[in-house]
CSV table of C-alpha atoms and ligand atoms in Angstrom, one decimal:
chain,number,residue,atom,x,y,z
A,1,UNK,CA,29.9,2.9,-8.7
A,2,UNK,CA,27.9,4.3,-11.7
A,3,UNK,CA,24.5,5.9,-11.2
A,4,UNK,CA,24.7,7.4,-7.6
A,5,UNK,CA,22.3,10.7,-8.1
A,6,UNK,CA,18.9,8.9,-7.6
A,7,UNK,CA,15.2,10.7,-7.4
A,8,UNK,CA,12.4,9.2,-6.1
A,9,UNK,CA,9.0,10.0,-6.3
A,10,UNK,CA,6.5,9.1,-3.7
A,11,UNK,CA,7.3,9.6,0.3
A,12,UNK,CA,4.8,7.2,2.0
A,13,UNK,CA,6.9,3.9,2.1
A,14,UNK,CA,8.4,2.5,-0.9
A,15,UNK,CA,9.9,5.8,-1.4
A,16,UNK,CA,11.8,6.2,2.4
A,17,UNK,CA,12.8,2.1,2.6
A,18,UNK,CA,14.6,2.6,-0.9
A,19,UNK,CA,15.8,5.8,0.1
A,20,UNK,CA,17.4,4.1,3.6
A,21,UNK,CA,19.0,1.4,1.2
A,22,UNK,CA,20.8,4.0,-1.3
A,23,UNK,CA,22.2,6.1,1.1
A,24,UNK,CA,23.8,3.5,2.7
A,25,UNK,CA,24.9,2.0,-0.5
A,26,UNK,CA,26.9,5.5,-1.4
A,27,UNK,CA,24.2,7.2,-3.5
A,28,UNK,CA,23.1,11.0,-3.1
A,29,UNK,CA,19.4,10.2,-2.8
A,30,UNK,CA,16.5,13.4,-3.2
A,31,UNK,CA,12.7,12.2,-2.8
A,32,UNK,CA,10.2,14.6,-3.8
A,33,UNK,CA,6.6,14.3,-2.3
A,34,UNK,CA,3.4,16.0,-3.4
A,35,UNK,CA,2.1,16.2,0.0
A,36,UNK,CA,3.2,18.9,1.8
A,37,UNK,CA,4.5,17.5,4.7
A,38,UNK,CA,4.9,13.6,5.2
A,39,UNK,CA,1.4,12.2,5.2
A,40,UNK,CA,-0.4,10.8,8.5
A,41,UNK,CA,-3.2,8.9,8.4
A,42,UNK,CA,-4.1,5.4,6.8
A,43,UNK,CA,-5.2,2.7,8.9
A,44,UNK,CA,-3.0,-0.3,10.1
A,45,UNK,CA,-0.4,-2.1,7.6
A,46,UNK,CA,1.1,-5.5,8.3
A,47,UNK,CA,4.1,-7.7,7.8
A,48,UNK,CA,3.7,-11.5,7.8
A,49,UNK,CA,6.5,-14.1,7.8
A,50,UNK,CA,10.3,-15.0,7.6
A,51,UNK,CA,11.0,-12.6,4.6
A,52,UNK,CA,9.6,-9.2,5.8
A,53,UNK,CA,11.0,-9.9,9.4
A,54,UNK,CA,14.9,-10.3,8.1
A,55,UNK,CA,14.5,-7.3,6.0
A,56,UNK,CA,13.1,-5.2,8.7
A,57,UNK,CA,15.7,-6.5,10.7
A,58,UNK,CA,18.3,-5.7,7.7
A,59,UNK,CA,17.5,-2.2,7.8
A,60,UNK,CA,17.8,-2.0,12.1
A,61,UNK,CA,14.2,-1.4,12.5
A,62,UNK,CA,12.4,-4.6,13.8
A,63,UNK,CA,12.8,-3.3,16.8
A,64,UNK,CA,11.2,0.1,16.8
A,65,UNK,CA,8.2,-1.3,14.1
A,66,UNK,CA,7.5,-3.6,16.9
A,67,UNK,CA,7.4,-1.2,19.9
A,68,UNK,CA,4.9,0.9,17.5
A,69,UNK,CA,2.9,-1.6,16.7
A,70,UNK,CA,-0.7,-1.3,16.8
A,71,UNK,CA,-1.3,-5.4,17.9
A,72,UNK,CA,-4.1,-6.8,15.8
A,73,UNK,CA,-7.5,-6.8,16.9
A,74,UNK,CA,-10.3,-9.1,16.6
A,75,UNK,CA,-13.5,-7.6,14.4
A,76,UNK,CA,-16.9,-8.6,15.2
A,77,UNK,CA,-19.0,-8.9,12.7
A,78,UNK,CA,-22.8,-7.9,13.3
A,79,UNK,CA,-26.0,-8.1,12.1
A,80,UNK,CA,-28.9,-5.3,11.8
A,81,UNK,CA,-29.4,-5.3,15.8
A,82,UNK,CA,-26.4,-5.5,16.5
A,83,UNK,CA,-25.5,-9.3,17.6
A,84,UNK,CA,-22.7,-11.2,17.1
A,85,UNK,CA,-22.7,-13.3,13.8
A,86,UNK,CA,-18.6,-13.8,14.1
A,87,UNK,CA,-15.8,-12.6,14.6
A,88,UNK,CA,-12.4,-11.5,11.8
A,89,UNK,CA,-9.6,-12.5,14.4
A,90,UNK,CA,-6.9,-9.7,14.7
A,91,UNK,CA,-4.2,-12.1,13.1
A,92,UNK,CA,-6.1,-12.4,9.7
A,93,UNK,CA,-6.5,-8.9,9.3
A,94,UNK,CA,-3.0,-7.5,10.9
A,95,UNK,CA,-0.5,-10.1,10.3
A,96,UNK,CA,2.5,-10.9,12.6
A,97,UNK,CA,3.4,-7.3,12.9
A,98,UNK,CA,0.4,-4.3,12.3
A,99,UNK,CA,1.6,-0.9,12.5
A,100,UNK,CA,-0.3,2.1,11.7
A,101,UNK,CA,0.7,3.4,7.9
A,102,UNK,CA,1.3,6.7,9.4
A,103,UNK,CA,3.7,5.4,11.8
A,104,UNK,CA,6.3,3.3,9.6
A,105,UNK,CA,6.1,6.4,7.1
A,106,UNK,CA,7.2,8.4,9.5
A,107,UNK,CA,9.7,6.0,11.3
A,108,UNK,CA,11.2,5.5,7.5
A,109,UNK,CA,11.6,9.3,7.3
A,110,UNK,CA,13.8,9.7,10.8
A,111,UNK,CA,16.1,7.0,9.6
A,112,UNK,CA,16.9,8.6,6.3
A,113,UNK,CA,16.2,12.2,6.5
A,114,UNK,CA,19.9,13.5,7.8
A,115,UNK,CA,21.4,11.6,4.6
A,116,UNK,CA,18.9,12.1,1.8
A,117,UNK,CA,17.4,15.7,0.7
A,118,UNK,CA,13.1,15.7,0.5
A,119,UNK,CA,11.2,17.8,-0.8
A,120,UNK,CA,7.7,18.2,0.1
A,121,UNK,CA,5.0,20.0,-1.8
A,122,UNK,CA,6.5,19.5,-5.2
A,123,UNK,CA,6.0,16.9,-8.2
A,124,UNK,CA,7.6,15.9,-11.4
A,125,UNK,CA,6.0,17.5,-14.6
A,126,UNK,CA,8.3,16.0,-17.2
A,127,UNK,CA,10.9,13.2,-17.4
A,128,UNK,CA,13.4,13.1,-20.7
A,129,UNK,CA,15.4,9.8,-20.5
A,130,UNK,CA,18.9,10.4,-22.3
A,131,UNK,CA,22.5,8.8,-22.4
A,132,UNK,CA,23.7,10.4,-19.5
A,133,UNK,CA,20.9,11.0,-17.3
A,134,UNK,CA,17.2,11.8,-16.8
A,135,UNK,CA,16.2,15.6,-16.8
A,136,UNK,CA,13.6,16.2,-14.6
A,137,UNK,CA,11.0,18.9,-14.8
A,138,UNK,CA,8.6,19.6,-11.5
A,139,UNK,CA,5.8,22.0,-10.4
A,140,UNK,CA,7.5,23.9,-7.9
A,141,UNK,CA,11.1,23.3,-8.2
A,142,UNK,CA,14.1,24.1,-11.0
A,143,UNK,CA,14.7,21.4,-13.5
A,144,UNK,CA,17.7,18.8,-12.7
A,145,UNK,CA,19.4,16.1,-13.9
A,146,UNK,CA,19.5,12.7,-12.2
A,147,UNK,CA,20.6,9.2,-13.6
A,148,UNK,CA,18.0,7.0,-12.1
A,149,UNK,CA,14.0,8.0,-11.5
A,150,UNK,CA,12.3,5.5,-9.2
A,151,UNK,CA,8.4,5.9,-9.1
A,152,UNK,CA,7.3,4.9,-5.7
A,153,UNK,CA,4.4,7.3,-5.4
A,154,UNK,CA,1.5,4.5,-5.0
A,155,UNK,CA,-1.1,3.1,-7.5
A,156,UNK,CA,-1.6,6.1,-9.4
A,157,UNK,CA,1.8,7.0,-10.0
A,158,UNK,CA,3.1,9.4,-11.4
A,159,UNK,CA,5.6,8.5,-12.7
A,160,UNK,CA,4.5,5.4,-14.2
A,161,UNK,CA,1.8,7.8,-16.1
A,162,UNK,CA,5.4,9.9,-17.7
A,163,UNK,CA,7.4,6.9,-18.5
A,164,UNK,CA,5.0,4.1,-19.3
A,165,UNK,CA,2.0,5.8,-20.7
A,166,UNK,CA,-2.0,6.8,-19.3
A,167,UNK,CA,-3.2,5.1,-16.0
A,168,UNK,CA,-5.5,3.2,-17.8
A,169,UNK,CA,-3.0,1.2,-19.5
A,170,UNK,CA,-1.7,-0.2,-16.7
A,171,UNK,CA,-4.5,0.0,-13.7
A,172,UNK,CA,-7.4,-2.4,-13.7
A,173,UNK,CA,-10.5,-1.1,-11.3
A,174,UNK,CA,-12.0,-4.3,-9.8
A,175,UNK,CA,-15.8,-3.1,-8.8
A,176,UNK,CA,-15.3,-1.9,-5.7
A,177,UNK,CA,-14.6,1.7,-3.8
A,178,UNK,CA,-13.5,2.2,-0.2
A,179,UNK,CA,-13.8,5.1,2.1
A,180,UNK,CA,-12.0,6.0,5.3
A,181,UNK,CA,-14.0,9.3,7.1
A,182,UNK,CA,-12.8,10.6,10.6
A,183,UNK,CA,-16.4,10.5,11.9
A,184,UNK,CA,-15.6,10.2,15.9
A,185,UNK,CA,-17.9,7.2,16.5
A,186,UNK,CA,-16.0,5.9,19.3
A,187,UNK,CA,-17.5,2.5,18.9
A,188,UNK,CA,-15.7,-0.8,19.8
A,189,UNK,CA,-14.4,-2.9,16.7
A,190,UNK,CA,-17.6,-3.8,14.8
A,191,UNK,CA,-18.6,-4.7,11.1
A,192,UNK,CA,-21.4,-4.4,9.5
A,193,UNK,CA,-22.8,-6.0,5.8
A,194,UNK,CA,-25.3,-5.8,3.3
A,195,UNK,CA,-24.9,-7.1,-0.1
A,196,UNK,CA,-22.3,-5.2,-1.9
A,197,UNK,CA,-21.5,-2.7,0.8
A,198,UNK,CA,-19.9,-3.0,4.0
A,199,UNK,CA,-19.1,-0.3,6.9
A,200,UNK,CA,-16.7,-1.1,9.8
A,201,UNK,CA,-16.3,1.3,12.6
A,202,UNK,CA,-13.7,1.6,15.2
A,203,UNK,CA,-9.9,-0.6,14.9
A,204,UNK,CA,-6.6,1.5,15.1
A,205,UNK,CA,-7.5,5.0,15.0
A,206,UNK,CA,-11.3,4.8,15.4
A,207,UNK,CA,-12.4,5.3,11.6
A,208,UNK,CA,-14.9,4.6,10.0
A,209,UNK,CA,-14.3,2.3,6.8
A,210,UNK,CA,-16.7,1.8,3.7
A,211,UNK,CA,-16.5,-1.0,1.0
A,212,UNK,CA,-18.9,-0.9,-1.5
A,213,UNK,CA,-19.3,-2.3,-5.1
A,214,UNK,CA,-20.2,0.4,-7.9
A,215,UNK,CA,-19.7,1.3,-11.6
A,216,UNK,CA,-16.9,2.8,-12.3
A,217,UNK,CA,-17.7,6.5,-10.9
A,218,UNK,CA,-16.5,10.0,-12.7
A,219,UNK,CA,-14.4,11.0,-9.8
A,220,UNK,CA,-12.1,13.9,-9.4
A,221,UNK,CA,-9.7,12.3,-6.3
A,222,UNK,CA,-8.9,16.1,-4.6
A,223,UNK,CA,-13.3,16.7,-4.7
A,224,UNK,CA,-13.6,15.4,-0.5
A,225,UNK,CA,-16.9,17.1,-0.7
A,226,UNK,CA,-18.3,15.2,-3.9
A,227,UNK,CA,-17.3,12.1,-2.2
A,228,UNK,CA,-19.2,12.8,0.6
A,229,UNK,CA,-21.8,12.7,-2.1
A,230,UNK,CA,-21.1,10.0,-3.7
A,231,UNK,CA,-20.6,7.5,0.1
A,232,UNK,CA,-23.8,8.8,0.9
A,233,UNK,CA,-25.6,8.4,-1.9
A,234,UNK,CA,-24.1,4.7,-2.1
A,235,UNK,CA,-25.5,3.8,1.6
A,236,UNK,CA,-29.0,5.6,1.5
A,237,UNK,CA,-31.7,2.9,2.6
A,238,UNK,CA,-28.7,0.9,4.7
A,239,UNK,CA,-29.8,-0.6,8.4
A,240,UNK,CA,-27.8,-1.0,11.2
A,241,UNK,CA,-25.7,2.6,12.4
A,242,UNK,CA,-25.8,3.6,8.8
A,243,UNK,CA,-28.3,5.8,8.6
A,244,UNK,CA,-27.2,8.0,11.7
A,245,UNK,CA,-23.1,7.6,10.0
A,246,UNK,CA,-24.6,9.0,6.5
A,247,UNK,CA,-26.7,11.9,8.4
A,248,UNK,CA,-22.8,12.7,10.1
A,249,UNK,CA,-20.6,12.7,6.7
A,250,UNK,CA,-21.1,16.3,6.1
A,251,UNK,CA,-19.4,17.2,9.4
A,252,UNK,CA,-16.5,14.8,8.4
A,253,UNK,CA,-13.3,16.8,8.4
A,254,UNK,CA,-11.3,13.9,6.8
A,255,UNK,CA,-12.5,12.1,4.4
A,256,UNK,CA,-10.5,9.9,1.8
A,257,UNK,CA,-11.9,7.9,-1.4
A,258,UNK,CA,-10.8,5.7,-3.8
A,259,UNK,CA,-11.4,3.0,-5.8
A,260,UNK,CA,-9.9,-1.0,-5.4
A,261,UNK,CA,-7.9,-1.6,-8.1
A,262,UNK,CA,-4.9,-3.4,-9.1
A,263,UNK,CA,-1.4,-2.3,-10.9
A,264,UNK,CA,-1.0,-4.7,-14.0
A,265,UNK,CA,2.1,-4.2,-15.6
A,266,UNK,CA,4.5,-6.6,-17.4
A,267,UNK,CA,8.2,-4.5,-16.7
A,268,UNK,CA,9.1,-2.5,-13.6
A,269,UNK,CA,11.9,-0.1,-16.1
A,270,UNK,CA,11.8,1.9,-18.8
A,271,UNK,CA,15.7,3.2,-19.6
A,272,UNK,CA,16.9,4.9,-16.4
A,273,UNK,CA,13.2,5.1,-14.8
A,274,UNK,CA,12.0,2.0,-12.3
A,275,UNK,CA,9.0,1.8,-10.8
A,276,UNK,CA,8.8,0.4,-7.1
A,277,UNK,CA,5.5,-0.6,-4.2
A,278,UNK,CA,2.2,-0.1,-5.4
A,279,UNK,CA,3.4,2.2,-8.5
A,280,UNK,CA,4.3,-1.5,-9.9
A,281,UNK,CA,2.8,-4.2,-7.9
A,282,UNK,CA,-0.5,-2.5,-6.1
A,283,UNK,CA,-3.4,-4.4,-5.0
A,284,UNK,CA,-5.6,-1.9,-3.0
A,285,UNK,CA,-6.9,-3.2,0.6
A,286,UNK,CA,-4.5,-6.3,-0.8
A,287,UNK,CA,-2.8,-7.1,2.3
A,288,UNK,CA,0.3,-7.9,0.5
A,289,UNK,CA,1.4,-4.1,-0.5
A,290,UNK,CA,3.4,-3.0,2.3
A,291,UNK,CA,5.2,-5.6,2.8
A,292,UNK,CA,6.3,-6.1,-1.2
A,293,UNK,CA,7.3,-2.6,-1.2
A,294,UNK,CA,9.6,-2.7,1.9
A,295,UNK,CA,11.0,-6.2,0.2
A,296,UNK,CA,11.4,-4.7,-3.2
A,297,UNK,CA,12.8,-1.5,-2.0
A,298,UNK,CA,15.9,-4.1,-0.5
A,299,UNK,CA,15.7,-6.1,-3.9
A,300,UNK,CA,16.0,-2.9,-6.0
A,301,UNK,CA,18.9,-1.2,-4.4
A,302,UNK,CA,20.6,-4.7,-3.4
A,303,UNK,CA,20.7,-5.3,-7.1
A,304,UNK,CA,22.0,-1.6,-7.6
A,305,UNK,CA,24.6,-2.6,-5.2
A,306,UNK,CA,25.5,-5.7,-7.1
A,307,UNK,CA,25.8,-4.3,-10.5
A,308,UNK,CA,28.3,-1.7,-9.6
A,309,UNK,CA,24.8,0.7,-10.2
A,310,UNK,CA,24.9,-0.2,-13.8
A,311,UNK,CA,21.2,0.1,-14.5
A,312,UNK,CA,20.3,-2.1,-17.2
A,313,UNK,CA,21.8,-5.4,-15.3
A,314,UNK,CA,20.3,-4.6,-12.4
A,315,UNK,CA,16.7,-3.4,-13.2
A,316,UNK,CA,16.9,-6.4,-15.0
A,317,UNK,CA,17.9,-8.4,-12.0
A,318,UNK,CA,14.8,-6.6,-9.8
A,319,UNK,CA,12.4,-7.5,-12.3
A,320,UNK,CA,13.7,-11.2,-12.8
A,321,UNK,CA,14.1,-12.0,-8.9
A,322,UNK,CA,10.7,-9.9,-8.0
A,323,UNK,CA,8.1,-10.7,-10.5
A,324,UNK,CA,7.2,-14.1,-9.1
A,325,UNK,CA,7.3,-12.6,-5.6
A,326,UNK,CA,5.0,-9.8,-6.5
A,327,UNK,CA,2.4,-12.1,-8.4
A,328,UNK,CA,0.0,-12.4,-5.3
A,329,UNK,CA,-0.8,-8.7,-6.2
A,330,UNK,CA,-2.2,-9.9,-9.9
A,331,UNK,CA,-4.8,-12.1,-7.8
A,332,UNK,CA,-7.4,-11.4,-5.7
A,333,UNK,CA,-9.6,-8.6,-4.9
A,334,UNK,CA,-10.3,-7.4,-1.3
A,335,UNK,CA,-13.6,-5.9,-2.3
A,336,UNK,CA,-15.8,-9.2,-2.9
A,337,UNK,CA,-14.4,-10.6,0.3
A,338,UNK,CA,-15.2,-7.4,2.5
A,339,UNK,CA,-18.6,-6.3,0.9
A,340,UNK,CA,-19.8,-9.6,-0.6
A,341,UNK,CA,-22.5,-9.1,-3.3
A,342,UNK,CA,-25.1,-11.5,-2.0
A,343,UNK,CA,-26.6,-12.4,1.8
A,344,UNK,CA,-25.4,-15.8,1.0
A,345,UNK,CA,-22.0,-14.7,0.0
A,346,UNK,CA,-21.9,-13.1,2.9
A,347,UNK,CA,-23.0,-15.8,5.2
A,348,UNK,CA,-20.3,-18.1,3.8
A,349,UNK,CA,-17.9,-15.7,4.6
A,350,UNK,CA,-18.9,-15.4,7.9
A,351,UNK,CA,-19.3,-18.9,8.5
A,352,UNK,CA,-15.5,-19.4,7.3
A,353,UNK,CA,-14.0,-17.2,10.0
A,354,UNK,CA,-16.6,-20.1,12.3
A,355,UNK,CA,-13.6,-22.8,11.5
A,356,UNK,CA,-11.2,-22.7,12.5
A,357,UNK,CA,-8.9,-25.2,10.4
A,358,UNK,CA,-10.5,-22.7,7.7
A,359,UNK,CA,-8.4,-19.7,9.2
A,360,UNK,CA,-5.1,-21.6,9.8
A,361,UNK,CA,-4.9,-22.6,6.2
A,362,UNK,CA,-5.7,-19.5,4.9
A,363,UNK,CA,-3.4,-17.9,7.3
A,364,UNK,CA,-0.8,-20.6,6.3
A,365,UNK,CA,-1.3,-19.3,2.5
A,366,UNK,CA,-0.7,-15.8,3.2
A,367,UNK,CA,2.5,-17.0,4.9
A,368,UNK,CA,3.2,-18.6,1.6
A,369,UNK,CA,3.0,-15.6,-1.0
A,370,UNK,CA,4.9,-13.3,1.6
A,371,UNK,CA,7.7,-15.7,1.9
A,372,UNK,CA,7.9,-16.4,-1.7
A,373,UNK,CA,11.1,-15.4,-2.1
A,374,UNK,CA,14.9,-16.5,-2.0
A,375,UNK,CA,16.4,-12.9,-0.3
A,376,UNK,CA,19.9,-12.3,-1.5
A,377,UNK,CA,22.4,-11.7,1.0
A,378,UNK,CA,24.0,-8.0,-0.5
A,379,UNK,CA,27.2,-7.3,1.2
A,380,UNK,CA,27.3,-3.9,-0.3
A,381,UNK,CA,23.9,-2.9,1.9
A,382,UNK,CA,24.3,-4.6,5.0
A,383,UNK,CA,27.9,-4.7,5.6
A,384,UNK,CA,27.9,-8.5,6.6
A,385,UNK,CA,27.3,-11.9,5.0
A,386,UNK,CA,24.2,-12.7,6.8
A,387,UNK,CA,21.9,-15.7,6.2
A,388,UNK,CA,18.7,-15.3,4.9
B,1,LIG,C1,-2.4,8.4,3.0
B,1,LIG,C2,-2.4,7.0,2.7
B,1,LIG,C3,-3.2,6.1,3.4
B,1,LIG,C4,-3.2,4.7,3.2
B,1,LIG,N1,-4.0,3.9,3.9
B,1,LIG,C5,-3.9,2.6,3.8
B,1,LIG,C6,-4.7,1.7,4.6
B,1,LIG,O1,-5.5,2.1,5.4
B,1,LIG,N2,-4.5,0.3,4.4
B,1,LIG,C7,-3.6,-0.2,3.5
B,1,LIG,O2,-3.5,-1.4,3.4
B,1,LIG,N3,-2.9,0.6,2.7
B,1,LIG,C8,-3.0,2.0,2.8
B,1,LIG,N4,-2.2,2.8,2.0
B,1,LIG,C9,-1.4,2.2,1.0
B,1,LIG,C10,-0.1,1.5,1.5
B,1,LIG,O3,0.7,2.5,2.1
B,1,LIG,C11,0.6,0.9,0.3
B,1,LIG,O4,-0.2,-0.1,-0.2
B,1,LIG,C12,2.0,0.2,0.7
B,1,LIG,O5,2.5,0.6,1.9
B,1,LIG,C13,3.0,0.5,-0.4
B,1,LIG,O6,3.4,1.9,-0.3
B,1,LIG,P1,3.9,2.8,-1.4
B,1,LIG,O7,4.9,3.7,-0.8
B,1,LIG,O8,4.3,2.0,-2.6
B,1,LIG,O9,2.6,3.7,-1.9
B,1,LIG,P2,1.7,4.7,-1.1
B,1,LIG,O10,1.7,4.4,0.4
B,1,LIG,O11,0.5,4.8,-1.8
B,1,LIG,O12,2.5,6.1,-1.2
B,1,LIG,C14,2.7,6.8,-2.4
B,1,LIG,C15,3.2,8.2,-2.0
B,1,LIG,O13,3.5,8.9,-3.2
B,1,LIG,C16,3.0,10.2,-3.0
B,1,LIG,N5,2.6,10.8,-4.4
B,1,LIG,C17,1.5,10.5,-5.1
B,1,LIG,N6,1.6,11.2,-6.2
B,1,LIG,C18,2.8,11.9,-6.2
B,1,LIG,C19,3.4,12.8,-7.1
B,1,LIG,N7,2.8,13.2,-8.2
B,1,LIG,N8,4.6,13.3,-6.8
B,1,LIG,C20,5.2,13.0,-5.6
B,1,LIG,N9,4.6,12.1,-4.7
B,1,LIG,C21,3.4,11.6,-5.0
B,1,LIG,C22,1.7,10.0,-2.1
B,1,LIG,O14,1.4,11.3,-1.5
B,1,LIG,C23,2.3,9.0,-1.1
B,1,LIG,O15,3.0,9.6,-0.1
B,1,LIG,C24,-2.3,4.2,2.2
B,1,LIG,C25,-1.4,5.1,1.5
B,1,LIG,C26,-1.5,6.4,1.7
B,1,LIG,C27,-0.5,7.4,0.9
């Protein structure tokens, strides 16, 4: 086997599923994380379909995902006074499987810390692609030398920024921001519209949860108290709760902001350096991005497996057998469909969660794109011949 000192960037979940796959696959895996310690928090991810439910299974964690799992909830959508105007049923928004984001990063990281080394609180600073290897500068750490860089370290990667070039090559914003604050409001599952701007409280973990569409805005991502700024600034004059939610957001003690974008980018690899999850196919609030990462993660190191770990054949391979797979993320915006931009947009969304044959053919699409895929059977990873 060629190639078998891997780094990866990014411990969330792209970064641990690949991780799980390379160790087992005889590989001396490190994965270096900015965060200090493996990041809670997020609100519920989901798995839908045939294709991420055999390579959950794959790894031997179907199980566990399952007994974790959050079990989708129904969200009712409200008007000013609070009545019902319908209701977002728990298996649109979770999938078959919804686990909290915190919770699969964290099962990922049991199964794979004993054979793989991590190391929080540190980043790469430089990569230097040559014959025999990458060298690898970091913040923290003492250069080293590995022969394969994966990027899994989400939509603003960055590694993708080192190897491929500036964010805004690659990374289209699509109108929209979203907010998640830790604001205690203990309320039941309820949503909440006005044109362009939408705030849901309660769900898994109780946060609350902001959509709303807006310029591009001059933000500095680490600035939690600017954003504060900047969410309550874009709700001032709101009905409903919002008022008494904007006059809280100073007292917030977590708050996270970001914008909805999407990753557009024609090739995963650059020499020895691959990029993997929503470093290469990210579709923020997408639905689709945690279940192509855990997919790709089994593609990537499958085709590892298969090509003896010669690199070129099999990043080659990855791209070829996962672009069409991860073209759902090159569609589609969550932002428009959560925080329409008119009252009638946002009455014909309503009115589609209303019928029902509506829901089961959407449903029946998103079944579609997330089984997209014929999944290789890699001997080398799972030890057997299974089916797919
Ligand atoms: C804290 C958090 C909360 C999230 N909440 C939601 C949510 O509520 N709903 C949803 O649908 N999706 C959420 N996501 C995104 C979701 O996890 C991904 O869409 C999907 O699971 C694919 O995961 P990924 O591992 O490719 O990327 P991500 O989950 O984004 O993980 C990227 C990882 O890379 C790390 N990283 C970033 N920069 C560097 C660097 N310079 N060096 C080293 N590491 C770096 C990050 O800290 C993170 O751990 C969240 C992600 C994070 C990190």
């Amino acid at each position: 086997m060629k190639n078998t000192t891997v780094l990866i960037s990014g411990a969330s979940i792209a970064g641990p599923a690949l991780a799980y796959w390379l160790s087992r696959s005889g590989h001396t895996v490190t994965v270096v994380e900015k965060a200090p310690a493996l990041r809670p928090g997020g609100q519920a991810v989901d798995f839908k379909g045939e294709t991420h439910r055999v390579v959950l299974e794959r790894m031997g964690i179907l199980r566990e995902v399952r007994r974790r799992q959050t079990g989708g909830t129904d969200q009712v959508i409200v008007d000013a006074d609070g009545r019902r105007l319908a209701v977002m049923p728990g298996e649109f928004t979770g999938g078959d499987i919804e686990i909290l984001r915190g919770d699969l990063a964290a099962l990922l990281y049991e199964r794979t810390e004993k054979d793989c080394e991590y190391v929080f609180g540190d980043s790469i600073t430089s990569l230097t692609d040559t014959e025999g290897g990458v060298h690898v500068t970091f913040e923290r750490g003492a250069p080293r030398t590995f022969d394969l860089v994966v990027g899994a370290d989400g939509i603003h990667s960055n590694v993708r920024r080192l190897a491929f070039g500036p964010e805004s090559d690659h990374v289209r914003f699509l109108g929209h921001y979203y907010a998640l604050a830790d604001l205690g409001t203990g309320a039941g599952n309820v949503m909440y519209n006005e044109p362009g701007r939408m705030v849901a409280l309660g769900g898994p973990k109780s946060p609350a949860f902001f959509v709303f569409a807006s310029e591009p805005l001059d933000d500095d991502r680490d600035d939690v108290e600017r954003h504060k700024r900047l969410l309550a600034d874009a709700y001032r004059g709101m009905g409903w709760r919002v008022p008494e939610l904007v006059a809280r957001l100073p007292e917030a003690r977590e708050l996270y902001l970001d914008s909805i974008s999407r990753v557009e980018i024609d090739r995963y690899a650059r020499g020895r350096v691959v990029l993997l999850g929503d470093a290469a196919y990210g579709n923020t609030l997408g639905g689709f991005g945690t279940g192509l990462a855990v997919v790709g993660a089994y593609v990537l190191a499958g085709e590892l497996a298969a090509a003896g770990g010669d690199h070129r054949t099999a990043f080659r391979a990855y791209e070829e057998a996962f672009r069409g797979y991860a073209k759902v993320a090159r569609q589609g915006s969550a932002g428009p469909f959560l925080a329409p931009a008119t009252w009638g947009r946002i009455r014909m969304r309503n009115w589609v969660f209303k019928r029902r044959f509506l829901l089961r053919a959407m449903l029946r699409l998103t079944d579609r794109f997330a089984t997209d895929i014929r999944l290789k059977d890699y001997p080398a990873l799972t030890g057997t011949s299974a089916a797919p």
